[in-house]
Coordinates of C-alpha atoms in Angstrom, one line a residue:
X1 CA 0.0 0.0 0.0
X2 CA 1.2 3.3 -1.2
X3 CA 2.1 5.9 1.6
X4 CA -0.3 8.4 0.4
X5 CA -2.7 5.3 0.5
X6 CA -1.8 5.3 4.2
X7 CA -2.0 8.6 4.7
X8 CA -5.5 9.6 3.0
X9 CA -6.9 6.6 5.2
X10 CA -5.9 8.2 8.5
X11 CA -7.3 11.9 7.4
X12 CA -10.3 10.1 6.0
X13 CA -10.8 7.7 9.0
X14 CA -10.2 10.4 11.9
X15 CA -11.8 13.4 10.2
X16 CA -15.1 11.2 8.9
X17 CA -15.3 9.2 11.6
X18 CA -15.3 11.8 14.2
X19 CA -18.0 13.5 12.6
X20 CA -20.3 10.4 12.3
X21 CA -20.1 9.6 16.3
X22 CA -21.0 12.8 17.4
X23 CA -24.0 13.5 15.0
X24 CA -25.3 10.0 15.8
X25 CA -25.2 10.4 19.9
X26 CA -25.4 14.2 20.5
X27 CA -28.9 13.2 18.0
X28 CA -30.0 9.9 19.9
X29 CA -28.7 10.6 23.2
X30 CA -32.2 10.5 25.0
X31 CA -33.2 7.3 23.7
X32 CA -29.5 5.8 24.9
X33 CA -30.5 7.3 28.4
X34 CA -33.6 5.7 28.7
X35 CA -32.5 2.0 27.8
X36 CA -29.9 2.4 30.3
X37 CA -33.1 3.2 33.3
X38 CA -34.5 0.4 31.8
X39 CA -31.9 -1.9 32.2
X40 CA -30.9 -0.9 36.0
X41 CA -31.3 -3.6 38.5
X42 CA -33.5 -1.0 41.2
X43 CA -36.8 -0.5 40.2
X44 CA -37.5 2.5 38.5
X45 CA -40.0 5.4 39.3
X46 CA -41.7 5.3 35.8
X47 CA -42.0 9.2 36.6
X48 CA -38.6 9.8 36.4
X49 CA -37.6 7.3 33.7
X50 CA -37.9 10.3 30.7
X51 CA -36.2 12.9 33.5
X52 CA -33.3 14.9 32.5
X53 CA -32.7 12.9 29.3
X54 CA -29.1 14.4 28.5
X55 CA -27.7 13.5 32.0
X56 CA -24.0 12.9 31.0
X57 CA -23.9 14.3 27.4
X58 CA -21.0 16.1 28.5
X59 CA -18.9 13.1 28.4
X60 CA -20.6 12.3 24.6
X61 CA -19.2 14.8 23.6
X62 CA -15.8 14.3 24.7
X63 CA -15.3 10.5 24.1
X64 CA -18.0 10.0 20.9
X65 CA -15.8 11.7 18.3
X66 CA -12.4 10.0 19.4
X67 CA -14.2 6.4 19.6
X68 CA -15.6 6.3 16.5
X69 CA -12.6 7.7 14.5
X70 CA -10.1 5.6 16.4
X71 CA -12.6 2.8 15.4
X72 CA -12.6 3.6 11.5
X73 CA -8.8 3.7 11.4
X74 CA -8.5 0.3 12.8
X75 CA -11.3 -1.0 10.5
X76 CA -10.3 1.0 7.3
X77 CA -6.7 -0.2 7.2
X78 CA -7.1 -3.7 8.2
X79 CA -9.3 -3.6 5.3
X80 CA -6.7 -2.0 3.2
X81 CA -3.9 -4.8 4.6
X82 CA -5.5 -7.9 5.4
X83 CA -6.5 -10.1 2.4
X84 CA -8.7 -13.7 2.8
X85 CA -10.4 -15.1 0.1
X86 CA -13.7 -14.0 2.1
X87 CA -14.9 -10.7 2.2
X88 CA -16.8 -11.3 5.2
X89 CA -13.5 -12.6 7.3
X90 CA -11.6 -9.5 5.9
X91 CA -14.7 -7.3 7.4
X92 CA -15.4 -9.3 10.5
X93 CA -11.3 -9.2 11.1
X94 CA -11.5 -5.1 10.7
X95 CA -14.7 -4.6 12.7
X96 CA -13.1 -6.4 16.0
X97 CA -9.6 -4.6 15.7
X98 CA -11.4 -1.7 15.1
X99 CA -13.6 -2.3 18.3
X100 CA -10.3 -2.8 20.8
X101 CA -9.1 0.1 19.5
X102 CA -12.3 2.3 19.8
X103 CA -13.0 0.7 23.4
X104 CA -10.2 2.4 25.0
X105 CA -12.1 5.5 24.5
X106 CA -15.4 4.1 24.9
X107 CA -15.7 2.5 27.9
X108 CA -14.4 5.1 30.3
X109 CA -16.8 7.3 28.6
X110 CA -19.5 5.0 29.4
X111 CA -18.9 4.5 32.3
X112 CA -19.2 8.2 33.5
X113 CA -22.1 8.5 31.2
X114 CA -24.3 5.7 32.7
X115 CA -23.7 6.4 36.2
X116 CA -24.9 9.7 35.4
X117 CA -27.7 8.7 34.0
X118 CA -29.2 6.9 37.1
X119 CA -27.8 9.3 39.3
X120 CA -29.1 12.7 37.7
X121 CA -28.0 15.0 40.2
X122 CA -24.1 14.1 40.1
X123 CA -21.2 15.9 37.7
X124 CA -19.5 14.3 35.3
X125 CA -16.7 15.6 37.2
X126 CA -17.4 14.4 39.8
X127 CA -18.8 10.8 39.2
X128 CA -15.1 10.6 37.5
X129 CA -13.2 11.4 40.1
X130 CA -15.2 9.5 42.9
X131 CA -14.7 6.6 40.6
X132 CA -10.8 6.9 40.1
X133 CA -10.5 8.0 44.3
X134 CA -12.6 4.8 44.8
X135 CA -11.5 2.2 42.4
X136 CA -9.0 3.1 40.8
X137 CA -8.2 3.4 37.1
X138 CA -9.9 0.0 36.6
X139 CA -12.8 1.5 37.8
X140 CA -13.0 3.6 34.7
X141 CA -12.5 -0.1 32.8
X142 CA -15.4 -1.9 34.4
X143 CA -16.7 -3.7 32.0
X144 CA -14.0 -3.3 28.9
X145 CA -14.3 -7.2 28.1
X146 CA -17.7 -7.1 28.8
X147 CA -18.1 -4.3 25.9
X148 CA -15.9 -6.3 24.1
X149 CA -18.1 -9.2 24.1
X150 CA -20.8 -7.0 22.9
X151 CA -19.0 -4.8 20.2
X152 CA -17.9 -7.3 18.8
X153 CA -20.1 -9.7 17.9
X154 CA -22.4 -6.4 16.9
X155 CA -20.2 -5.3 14.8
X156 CA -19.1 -8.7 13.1
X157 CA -22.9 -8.8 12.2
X158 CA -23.3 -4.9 11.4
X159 CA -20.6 -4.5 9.0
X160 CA -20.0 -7.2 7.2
X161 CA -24.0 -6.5 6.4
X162 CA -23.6 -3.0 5.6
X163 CA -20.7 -3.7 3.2
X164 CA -22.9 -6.6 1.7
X165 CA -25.8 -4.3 1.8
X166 CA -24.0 -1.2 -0.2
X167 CA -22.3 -4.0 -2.2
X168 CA -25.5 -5.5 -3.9
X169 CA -27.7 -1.9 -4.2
X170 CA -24.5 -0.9 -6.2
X171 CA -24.6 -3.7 -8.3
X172 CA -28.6 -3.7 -8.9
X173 CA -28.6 0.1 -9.5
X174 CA -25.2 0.0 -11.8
X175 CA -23.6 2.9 -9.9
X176 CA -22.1 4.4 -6.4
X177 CA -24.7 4.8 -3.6
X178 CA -25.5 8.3 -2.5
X179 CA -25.3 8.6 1.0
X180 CA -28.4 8.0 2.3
X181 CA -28.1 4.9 0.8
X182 CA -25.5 3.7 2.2
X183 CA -27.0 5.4 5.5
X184 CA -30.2 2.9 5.0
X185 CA -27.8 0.2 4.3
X186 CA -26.2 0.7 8.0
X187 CA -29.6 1.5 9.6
X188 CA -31.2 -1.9 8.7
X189 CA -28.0 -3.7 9.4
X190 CA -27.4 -1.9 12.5
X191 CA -31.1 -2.9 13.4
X192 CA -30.7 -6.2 12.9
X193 CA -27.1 -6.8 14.8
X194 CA -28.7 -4.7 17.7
X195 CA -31.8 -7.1 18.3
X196 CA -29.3 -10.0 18.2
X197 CA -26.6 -8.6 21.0
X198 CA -29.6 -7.2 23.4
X199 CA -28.2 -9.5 25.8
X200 CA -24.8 -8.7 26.1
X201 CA -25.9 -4.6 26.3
X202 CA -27.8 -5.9 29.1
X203 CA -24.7 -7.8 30.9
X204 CA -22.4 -4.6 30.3
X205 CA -24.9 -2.3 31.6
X206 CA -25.4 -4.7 34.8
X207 CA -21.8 -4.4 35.2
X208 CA -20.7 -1.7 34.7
X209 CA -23.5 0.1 37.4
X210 CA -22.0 -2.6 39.8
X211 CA -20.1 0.4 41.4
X212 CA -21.4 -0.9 44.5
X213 CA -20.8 -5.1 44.0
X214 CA -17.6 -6.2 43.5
X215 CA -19.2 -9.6 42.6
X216 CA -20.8 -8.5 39.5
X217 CA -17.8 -6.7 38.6
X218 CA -15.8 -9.5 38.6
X219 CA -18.1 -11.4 36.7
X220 CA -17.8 -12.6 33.1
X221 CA -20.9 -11.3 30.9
X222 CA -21.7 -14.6 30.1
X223 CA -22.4 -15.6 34.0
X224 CA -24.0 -12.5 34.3
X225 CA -26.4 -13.5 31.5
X226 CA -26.8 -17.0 33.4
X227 CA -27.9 -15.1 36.2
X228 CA -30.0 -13.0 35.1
X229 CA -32.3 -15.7 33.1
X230 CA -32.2 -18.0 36.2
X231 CA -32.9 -14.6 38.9
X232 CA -35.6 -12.9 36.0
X233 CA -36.6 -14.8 33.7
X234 CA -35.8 -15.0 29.7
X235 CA -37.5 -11.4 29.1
X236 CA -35.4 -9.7 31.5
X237 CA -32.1 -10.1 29.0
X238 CA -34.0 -8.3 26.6
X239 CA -35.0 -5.3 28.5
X240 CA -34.1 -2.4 26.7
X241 CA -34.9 -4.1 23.4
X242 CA -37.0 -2.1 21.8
X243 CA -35.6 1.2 22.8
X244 CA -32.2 -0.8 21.9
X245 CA -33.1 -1.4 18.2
X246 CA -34.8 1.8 17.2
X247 CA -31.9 3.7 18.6
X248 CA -29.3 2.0 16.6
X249 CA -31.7 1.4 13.7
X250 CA -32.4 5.4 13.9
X251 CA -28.8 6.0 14.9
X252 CA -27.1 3.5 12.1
X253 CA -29.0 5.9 10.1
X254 CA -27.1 9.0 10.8
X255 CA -24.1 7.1 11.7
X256 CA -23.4 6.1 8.5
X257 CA -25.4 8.9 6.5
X258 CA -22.4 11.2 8.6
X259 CA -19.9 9.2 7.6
X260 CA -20.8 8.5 3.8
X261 CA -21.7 12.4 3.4
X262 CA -18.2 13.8 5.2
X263 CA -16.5 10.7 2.5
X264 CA -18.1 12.4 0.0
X265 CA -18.1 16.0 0.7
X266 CA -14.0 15.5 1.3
X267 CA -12.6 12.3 0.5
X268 CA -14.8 11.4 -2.3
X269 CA -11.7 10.4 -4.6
X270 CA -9.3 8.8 -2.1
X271 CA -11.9 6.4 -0.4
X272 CA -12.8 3.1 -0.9
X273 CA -15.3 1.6 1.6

């Protein structure tokens, strides 16, 4: 691969991929916020469940842009430098390298952000450093495998679909998709990986509001899902699924419509995913 290969995936990666995490959850933040109430273990005032639905944006917008461009650079040249006979492998191979890259930005972030949305009346700044004073830097990790074991297998569904997806409406129509087409390609992949991990979001959200149990903490996601069908029943490792689905449905939407407008609108000659 040419070095200015290299180089135009970088600017491409960082610059489109920043922009496409911050439209999608400075626009779809509310909906996160209430999945997350749904998902806590307490029982839930149902008065206060759509209460100060932007608790925590403030650490959105610090962590969503980094995340998602750290993520396209790890997906974009593993793409451009890994080579299987499948083009599924070679996406499923990008989208997990590209999820322990973004991850190191993510999780702290969500960490902050979903302890601040349960406990509404706390600063970011605060919830941050109580959590560092308290637990240490791994506190800020809580729950990185667990994400892990989320991301993942969402985005080994999501992306090889949306590639597959843009790849056959380009074929059918005999030319390159717009942008919202390749945004409707990511929403209805996006939807259907989402209703498939509901499970694992469930685990990592259990764990990582386990400020308080060191027991859940410790726990793999997996035993954590155990529990939680033998405790509450099948249907309580789907709460959240609806909300779940139509925010990554609604949000693979702009997601993707962000990044396939900014690859347009800048890198329209230089890109190839």
């Amino acid at each position: 691969m040419k070095e200015i290969d290299f180089i135009q995936t970088i600017k491409h990666s960082l610059v489109a991929g920043s922009i496409a995490g911050c439209a999608v959850d400075l626009s779809l933040y509310p909906i996160d916020t209430i999945k997350t109430r749904l998902q806590e273990k307490n029982n839930l005032n149902r008065r206060l469940l759509f209460s100060s639905l932007y608790s925590g944006v403030g650490s959105v917008l610090i962590g969503s842009g980094p995340s998602s461009a750290l993520f396209f650079l790890g997906y974009n040249l593993t793409k451009q430098t890994v080579y299987l006979s499948s083009q599924w492998q070679t996406h499923m191979i990008a989208a997990t390298l590209g999820e322990i890259c973004a991850c190191l930005i993510r999780v702290p972030v969500e960490v902050v952000k979903q302890r601040a949305q349960v406990n509404r009346n706390l600063r970011l700044l605060t919830i941050a450093q109580s959590c560092l004073r308290d637990e240490g830097l791994f506190g800020l990790y809580r729950g990185y495998f667990a994400t892990l074991s989320r991301e993942i297998p969402f985005s080994i569904i999501q992306f090889p679909l949306w590639e597959f997806f843009k790849e056959s409406w380009k074929k059918q129509q005999n030319q390159d998709l717009s942008p919202w087409q390749g945004a409707l390609c990511g929403s209805l992949a996006g939807g259907i990986a989402a209703s498939i991990t509901t499970p694992f979001d469930v685990a990592k959200t259990r764990i990582m509001l386990a400020h308080h149990s060191h027991t859940d903490a410790a726990s793999h996601s997996l035993k954590i899902m155990k529990n939680i069908f033998q405790q509450e029943g099948f249907s309580a490792l789907y709460s959240g699924v609806l909300p779940r689905t139509m925010w990554i449905s609604i949000g693979g939407f702009v997601y993707f419509g962000a990044f396939e407008l900014a690859t347009s609108l800048f890198f329209s000659q230089n890109s190839q995913i």
